[in-house]
Amino acid sequence: MSSAELRLEGIAKTFGEVVALDQVSLTVQRGELLTILGPSGSGKTTLLKVVAGFETPDQGSVKVDGVEIARLPPAERDIGMVFQNYALFPHLNVRRNVAFPLEMRNTAKGEIERRVTDALNLVELAGFDERLPRQLSGGQQQRVALARAIVFNPRLLLLDEPFGALDRKLREMLQLEVRRLQQRLGLTTIFITHDQEEALVLSDRIAVMSKGSILQIASRSEIYERPVNDFVADFVGESNIFHGAVSAQNTITLDNGRVLQVRSDATPGKRLGVLMRPERFSSSGANVFAGEVLEAIYLGASFKLRLRCESGMELLVRQPARGKLPAKADRLTVGIDADELHLFDL
Ligand code: ATP
């Protein structure tokens, strides 16, 4: 069986008063890795459970290659899964853990041996066959879980914060490993995370979720460069977000009184959000801000500065770490061009 297209249409799920999913629709292309990114409680896990068959939606359809699967039991969906807390069988060794889904499917013995060996090779755990889960590190246990999720050639792979419990270095290594493996096998994959950096590293596309709804689904650069609203702009990356109204052609007057040069042909009076990414400032530009340094943090590759400008407007600015770190109360002037500002509807 090969990888499939997944299409969700109008999925709704409530738990009593809580609307966990509110009319969610999305398509994951064959071989694509889609990350679902959102804060705790936004409905990510519920969405994955609906796809896996552990929750029945109140409304909506789940189609794999055009075939409705919303009523199929989990075991018949042909979906591989990895969760945050490994859930390996503690009393079975690595080989038996990975063989389990094949045994459930009554695969022939020789075939099981061959496929388990392949899967363990893929996750670089050849030679660990006889170990018990407790004799493995957290990262190794997650690799076993991954091998078990892919060993039966699933049509979809679902990963729910699989590296949440691991330290940063290991997490970064496994992110790259998963990405390589997923691309090599051409596996249609949904990866859930609340970590925006993880989403940026891994994805073909990102779906940003909040309160049971998908706010934006787009490529990584689109999400970062052209977020559709305050929430997405704020959740992905660092941001300076202001609101204002168009006051003339290519001009916005912010609610704090500051006038900005922008690129917009919106009619005067229209209210817009303005996003300025901290790294897009330089020493000059169409919009210049003179301010006082409130905070200066040395981050190795860059300086992170908080400036207070006229009328109390605060800006977060990132500068390449060259020369001396500005000191608190230093005066500093930064600028940003109209092209570097992103505008969104309010
Ligand atoms: P986290 O990142 O913390 O895992 P999440 O985005 O995965 O969060 P969900 O676990 O999908 O969020 O939960 C969405 C909402 O639905 C939450 O308000 C949660 O409390 C609620 N919820 C989820 N499962 C149940 C359940 N079985 N019974 C009642 N409420 C539930």
Coordinates of C-alpha atoms and ligand atoms in Angstrom, one line a residue:
M1 CA 0.0 0.0 0.0
S2 CA 1.4 3.4 -0.8
S3 CA 1.0 6.8 0.7
A4 CA -2.3 8.6 0.4
E5 CA -4.0 12.0 0.2
L6 CA -6.0 13.0 3.3
R7 CA -9.0 15.3 3.1
L8 CA -10.9 16.6 6.1
E9 CA -14.1 18.5 5.5
G10 CA -16.1 20.4 8.1
I11 CA -15.0 18.4 11.1
A12 CA -16.7 19.5 14.3
K13 CA -16.3 18.0 17.8
T14 CA -17.5 19.3 21.1
F15 CA -17.0 17.9 24.6
G16 CA -19.9 19.3 26.6
E17 CA -19.4 23.0 26.5
V18 CA -16.0 22.9 24.9
V19 CA -15.8 23.3 21.2
A20 CA -12.6 21.2 20.5
L21 CA -13.0 21.4 16.7
D22 CA -15.0 24.0 14.9
Q23 CA -15.5 23.2 11.2
V24 CA -12.0 22.1 10.4
S25 CA -11.2 21.5 6.7
L26 CA -7.8 20.7 5.3
T27 CA -6.1 18.5 2.7
V28 CA -2.7 16.9 3.1
Q29 CA -1.2 16.0 -0.3
R30 CA 0.3 12.7 -1.0
G31 CA 3.9 12.7 0.4
E32 CA 3.4 16.0 2.2
L33 CA 4.4 16.8 5.7
L34 CA 1.9 19.1 7.3
T35 CA 2.5 20.5 10.8
I36 CA -0.4 21.5 13.0
L37 CA 0.9 24.3 15.2
G38 CA -1.1 25.8 18.0
P39 CA -1.1 26.5 21.7
S40 CA -2.2 24.0 24.4
G41 CA -5.9 23.3 24.2
S42 CA -6.3 24.5 20.6
G43 CA -7.6 21.1 19.4
K44 CA -4.5 19.5 17.8
T45 CA -4.7 16.2 19.5
T46 CA -8.4 15.9 19.0
L47 CA -8.0 16.5 15.3
L48 CA -5.4 13.7 15.1
K49 CA -7.6 11.4 17.1
V50 CA -10.4 12.0 14.6
V51 CA -8.1 11.0 11.8
A52 CA -6.8 8.0 13.7
G53 CA -10.3 6.9 14.7
F54 CA -10.0 7.3 18.5
E55 CA -12.6 10.1 18.4
T56 CA -15.8 10.2 16.3
P57 CA -16.5 13.7 14.9
D58 CA -20.0 15.1 15.5
Q59 CA -19.9 16.3 11.9
G60 CA -17.7 16.2 8.9
S61 CA -15.9 13.7 6.7
V62 CA -12.4 12.1 6.8
K63 CA -11.4 10.9 3.4
V64 CA -8.3 9.0 2.4
D65 CA -7.8 8.9 -1.3
G66 CA -11.4 9.9 -1.7
V67 CA -12.8 7.1 0.5
E68 CA -14.7 8.0 3.6
I69 CA -13.0 6.4 6.7
A70 CA -14.8 8.3 9.5
R71 CA -16.7 5.1 10.6
L72 CA -13.8 2.6 10.3
P73 CA -12.3 1.3 13.5
P74 CA -8.7 2.5 14.1
A75 CA -7.1 -0.9 13.3
E76 CA -8.6 -0.8 9.8
R77 CA -7.3 2.6 8.8
D78 CA -3.7 1.7 8.0
I79 CA -2.3 4.7 9.9
G80 CA 1.0 4.8 11.7
M81 CA 1.2 6.8 14.9
V82 CA 3.8 8.1 17.3
F83 CA 2.9 9.9 20.5
Q84 CA 4.8 11.9 23.1
N85 CA 4.9 9.1 25.7
Y86 CA 6.3 6.3 23.6
A87 CA 3.8 3.6 24.6
L88 CA 6.2 0.8 23.7
F89 CA 5.3 -2.5 25.2
P90 CA 7.6 -2.6 28.2
H91 CA 7.9 -6.4 28.4
L92 CA 8.7 -6.9 24.7
N93 CA 12.1 -6.3 23.2
V94 CA 12.8 -3.9 20.4
R95 CA 12.3 -6.5 17.6
R96 CA 9.0 -7.7 19.1
N97 CA 7.7 -4.2 19.6
V98 CA 8.4 -3.3 15.9
A99 CA 7.0 -6.6 14.7
F100 CA 3.7 -6.1 16.6
P101 CA 1.7 -4.3 13.9
L102 CA 2.8 -7.0 11.3
E103 CA 1.8 -9.8 13.7
M104 CA -1.6 -8.2 14.1
R105 CA -2.0 -8.3 10.3
N106 CA -1.0 -12.0 10.2
T107 CA 2.0 -11.2 8.0
A108 CA 4.1 -14.2 7.1
K109 CA 7.1 -14.9 9.5
G110 CA 9.8 -14.4 6.9
E111 CA 8.3 -11.2 5.7
I112 CA 8.1 -9.9 9.3
E113 CA 11.8 -10.6 9.9
R114 CA 12.7 -8.8 6.7
R115 CA 10.5 -5.8 7.3
V116 CA 11.5 -5.3 11.0
T117 CA 15.2 -5.5 10.0
D118 CA 14.5 -2.8 7.3
A119 CA 12.6 -0.6 9.7
L120 CA 15.3 -0.8 12.4
N121 CA 17.9 0.0 9.8
L122 CA 15.9 3.0 8.7
V123 CA 15.8 4.4 12.2
E124 CA 19.5 3.5 12.8
L125 CA 18.8 1.0 15.5
A126 CA 20.3 -2.1 13.9
G127 CA 21.8 -4.3 16.6
F128 CA 19.3 -3.1 19.3
D129 CA 16.9 -6.0 18.6
E130 CA 17.1 -7.8 21.9
R131 CA 17.0 -4.7 24.2
L132 CA 13.9 -4.0 26.3
P133 CA 12.5 -0.4 26.2
R134 CA 13.8 0.4 29.7
Q135 CA 17.3 -0.4 28.4
L136 CA 17.1 2.4 25.8
S137 CA 17.4 6.2 26.0
G138 CA 14.4 8.4 25.4
G139 CA 15.5 9.2 21.9
Q140 CA 16.1 5.5 21.1
Q141 CA 12.7 4.7 22.4
Q142 CA 11.1 7.3 20.1
R143 CA 13.1 5.7 17.2
V144 CA 11.6 2.3 18.0
A145 CA 8.1 3.9 18.1
L146 CA 8.8 5.4 14.7
A147 CA 10.0 2.1 13.3
R148 CA 6.8 0.5 14.7
A149 CA 4.7 3.2 13.0
I150 CA 6.3 2.8 9.6
V151 CA 7.0 -1.0 9.5
F152 CA 3.6 -1.9 7.9
N153 CA 3.8 0.7 5.1
P154 CA 1.0 2.9 6.5
R155 CA -0.9 5.2 4.2
L156 CA -0.6 8.0 6.7
L157 CA 1.8 8.8 9.5
L158 CA 0.6 10.8 12.5
L159 CA 3.1 12.2 15.0
D160 CA 1.8 13.9 18.1
E161 CA 4.5 16.0 19.8
P162 CA 6.8 12.9 19.5
F163 CA 9.9 14.7 20.8
G164 CA 8.3 16.8 23.5
A165 CA 10.0 15.0 26.3
L166 CA 13.5 15.1 24.8
D167 CA 16.2 17.6 25.3
R168 CA 16.8 20.3 22.7
K169 CA 19.8 18.8 20.9
L170 CA 18.3 15.4 20.6
R171 CA 15.0 16.9 19.5
E172 CA 16.7 18.8 16.7
M173 CA 18.5 15.7 15.5
L174 CA 15.4 13.6 15.5
Q175 CA 13.4 16.3 13.7
L176 CA 15.9 16.1 10.8
E177 CA 15.9 12.3 10.9
V178 CA 12.1 12.2 10.7
R179 CA 12.1 14.7 7.9
R180 CA 14.6 12.6 5.9
L181 CA 12.8 9.4 6.6
Q182 CA 9.4 10.9 5.7
Q183 CA 10.8 12.2 2.4
R184 CA 12.6 9.0 1.5
L185 CA 9.4 7.0 2.1
G186 CA 7.2 9.7 0.5
L187 CA 4.9 9.4 3.5
T188 CA 1.9 11.6 3.9
T189 CA 2.4 12.9 7.4
I190 CA 0.7 15.1 10.0
F191 CA 3.0 16.4 12.7
I192 CA 1.6 18.1 15.8
T193 CA 3.6 20.6 17.8
H194 CA 3.2 23.7 19.9
D195 CA 6.8 24.7 19.1
Q196 CA 7.0 27.1 16.2
E197 CA 10.7 26.4 15.5
E198 CA 10.0 22.7 15.1
A199 CA 7.2 23.6 12.7
L200 CA 9.5 25.8 10.7
V201 CA 12.2 23.1 10.5
L202 CA 10.0 20.2 9.5
S203 CA 7.1 21.2 7.3
D204 CA 6.1 21.5 3.7
R205 CA 3.1 23.5 5.0
I206 CA 2.0 24.7 8.4
A207 CA -1.6 24.9 9.7
V208 CA -1.9 27.3 12.6
M209 CA -4.7 26.4 15.0
S210 CA -6.4 28.3 17.7
K211 CA -9.6 27.5 19.7
G212 CA -10.6 24.6 17.4
S213 CA -10.2 26.5 14.1
I214 CA -7.5 26.6 11.5
L215 CA -6.5 30.3 11.1
Q216 CA -4.1 29.8 8.2
I217 CA -2.6 27.0 6.3
A218 CA 0.3 27.8 4.1
S219 CA 4.0 27.3 3.4
R220 CA 6.5 28.2 6.1
S221 CA 7.6 31.4 4.4
E222 CA 4.0 32.5 3.7
I223 CA 3.1 31.9 7.4
Y224 CA 6.1 33.9 8.5
E225 CA 6.1 36.7 5.9
R226 CA 2.4 37.1 5.4
P227 CA 0.4 36.0 8.5
V228 CA -3.3 36.6 8.2
N229 CA -3.9 38.1 11.6
D230 CA -2.4 39.1 15.0
F231 CA -2.5 35.6 16.4
V232 CA -0.5 34.0 13.6
A233 CA 1.9 36.9 13.4
D234 CA 2.5 36.7 17.2
F235 CA 2.6 32.9 17.5
V236 CA 5.1 32.3 14.7
G237 CA 8.4 34.1 15.2
E238 CA 9.0 37.4 17.0
S239 CA 6.9 40.3 16.1
N240 CA 6.1 44.0 16.5
I241 CA 2.3 44.3 15.8
F242 CA 0.4 47.6 15.6
H243 CA -3.0 48.6 14.5
G244 CA -4.0 51.7 12.5
A245 CA -5.9 53.2 9.7
V246 CA -5.0 54.2 6.1
S247 CA -4.7 58.0 6.1
A248 CA -3.4 58.6 2.6
Q249 CA -2.0 56.5 -0.3
N250 CA 0.8 54.3 1.0
T251 CA 0.4 55.8 4.5
I252 CA -1.0 54.5 7.7
T253 CA -1.5 56.3 10.9
L254 CA -1.1 54.0 13.8
D255 CA -3.5 54.2 16.8
N256 CA -0.5 55.5 18.8
G257 CA -0.3 58.5 16.4
R258 CA 2.8 57.4 14.5
V259 CA 2.6 57.7 10.7
L260 CA 4.2 54.9 8.6
Q261 CA 5.1 54.7 5.0
V262 CA 3.7 51.4 3.7
R263 CA 2.8 49.7 0.4
S264 CA -1.0 49.8 0.2
D265 CA -3.7 50.9 -2.1
A266 CA -6.4 50.4 0.5
T267 CA -8.9 53.3 0.7
P268 CA -8.4 55.9 3.5
G269 CA -10.1 55.0 6.7
K270 CA -9.6 51.2 6.3
R271 CA -8.2 49.7 9.4
L272 CA -5.2 47.4 9.1
G273 CA -2.7 45.5 11.2
V274 CA 1.0 46.2 10.7
L275 CA 3.7 43.6 11.3
M276 CA 7.4 44.5 11.6
R277 CA 9.7 41.5 12.1
P278 CA 12.6 42.4 14.5
E279 CA 15.3 41.3 12.1
R280 CA 14.0 43.5 9.2
F281 CA 15.2 46.7 10.8
S282 CA 18.5 48.3 9.8
S283 CA 20.2 51.6 10.5
S284 CA 17.9 53.6 8.0
G285 CA 14.8 53.2 5.9
A286 CA 11.6 55.0 4.9
N287 CA 10.4 54.7 8.5
V288 CA 12.9 55.8 11.1
F289 CA 12.6 55.3 14.8
A290 CA 14.7 57.0 17.4
G291 CA 14.6 55.4 20.8
E292 CA 16.1 54.5 24.1
V293 CA 17.4 51.0 24.8
L294 CA 15.2 49.4 27.5
E295 CA 16.9 46.0 27.3
A296 CA 19.8 44.5 25.3
I297 CA 20.4 40.8 25.3
Y298 CA 23.4 39.1 23.8
L299 CA 22.4 36.0 21.9
G300 CA 25.6 34.9 20.2
A301 CA 24.7 35.4 16.6
S302 CA 22.5 38.5 17.3
F303 CA 21.6 41.2 19.7
K304 CA 18.0 41.4 20.8
L305 CA 17.0 44.9 21.7
R306 CA 13.9 46.4 23.2
L307 CA 13.6 50.1 22.3
R308 CA 11.2 52.8 23.6
C309 CA 10.5 55.3 20.9
E310 CA 8.4 58.4 20.7
S311 CA 5.0 58.4 22.3
G312 CA 5.9 55.3 24.3
M313 CA 5.9 53.0 21.3
E314 CA 8.1 49.9 22.0
L315 CA 10.0 47.9 19.4
L316 CA 11.7 44.6 19.4
V317 CA 14.8 44.7 17.2
R318 CA 17.3 42.1 16.2
Q319 CA 20.7 43.1 15.0
P320 CA 23.6 41.0 13.9
A321 CA 26.0 40.8 16.8
R322 CA 28.8 43.0 15.6
G323 CA 30.7 45.4 17.8
K324 CA 29.6 46.3 21.2
L325 CA 26.3 45.3 22.8
P326 CA 24.3 48.6 23.2
A327 CA 23.8 49.5 26.9
K328 CA 20.6 50.2 28.7
A329 CA 19.5 53.9 28.2
D330 CA 21.7 54.3 25.0
R331 CA 20.0 56.2 22.2
L332 CA 19.6 54.3 19.1
T333 CA 18.1 54.9 15.6
V334 CA 16.7 52.1 13.5
G335 CA 14.8 52.1 10.2
I336 CA 12.6 49.9 8.1
D337 CA 11.5 50.2 4.5
A338 CA 7.9 50.2 3.4
D339 CA 8.5 46.9 1.6
E340 CA 9.5 45.2 4.8
L341 CA 6.2 45.9 6.5
H342 CA 3.4 43.3 6.3
L343 CA -0.2 44.6 6.4
F344 CA -3.2 42.4 7.2
D345 CA -6.9 43.0 7.5
L346 CA -8.5 43.5 10.9
Ligands
ATP1 P1 -2.1 20.1 24.0 O1 -1.1 20.8 23.2 O2 -2.2 20.6 25.4 O3 -2.1 18.6 23.9 P2 -4.3 20.3 22.1 O4 -4.2 21.5 21.1 O5 -3.8 19.0 21.6 O6 -3.6 20.6 23.4 P3 -6.8 19.0 22.6 O7 -6.2 17.9 23.5 O8 -7.2 18.6 21.3 O9 -5.8 20.2 22.5 O10 -8.0 19.6 23.4 C1 -8.9 20.6 22.9 C2 -9.9 21.0 23.9 O11 -10.8 19.9 24.1 C3 -9.4 21.3 25.3 O12 -10.1 22.3 25.8 C4 -9.6 20.0 26.0 O13 -9.7 20.3 27.4 C5 -10.8 19.5 25.4 N1 -10.9 18.0 25.5 C6 -10.1 17.1 24.8 N2 -10.4 15.9 25.0 C7 -11.5 15.9 25.9 C8 -12.3 14.8 26.5 N3 -12.1 13.6 26.2 N4 -13.2 15.3 27.3 C9 -13.5 16.6 27.5 N5 -12.8 17.6 27.0 C10 -11.8 17.2 26.2

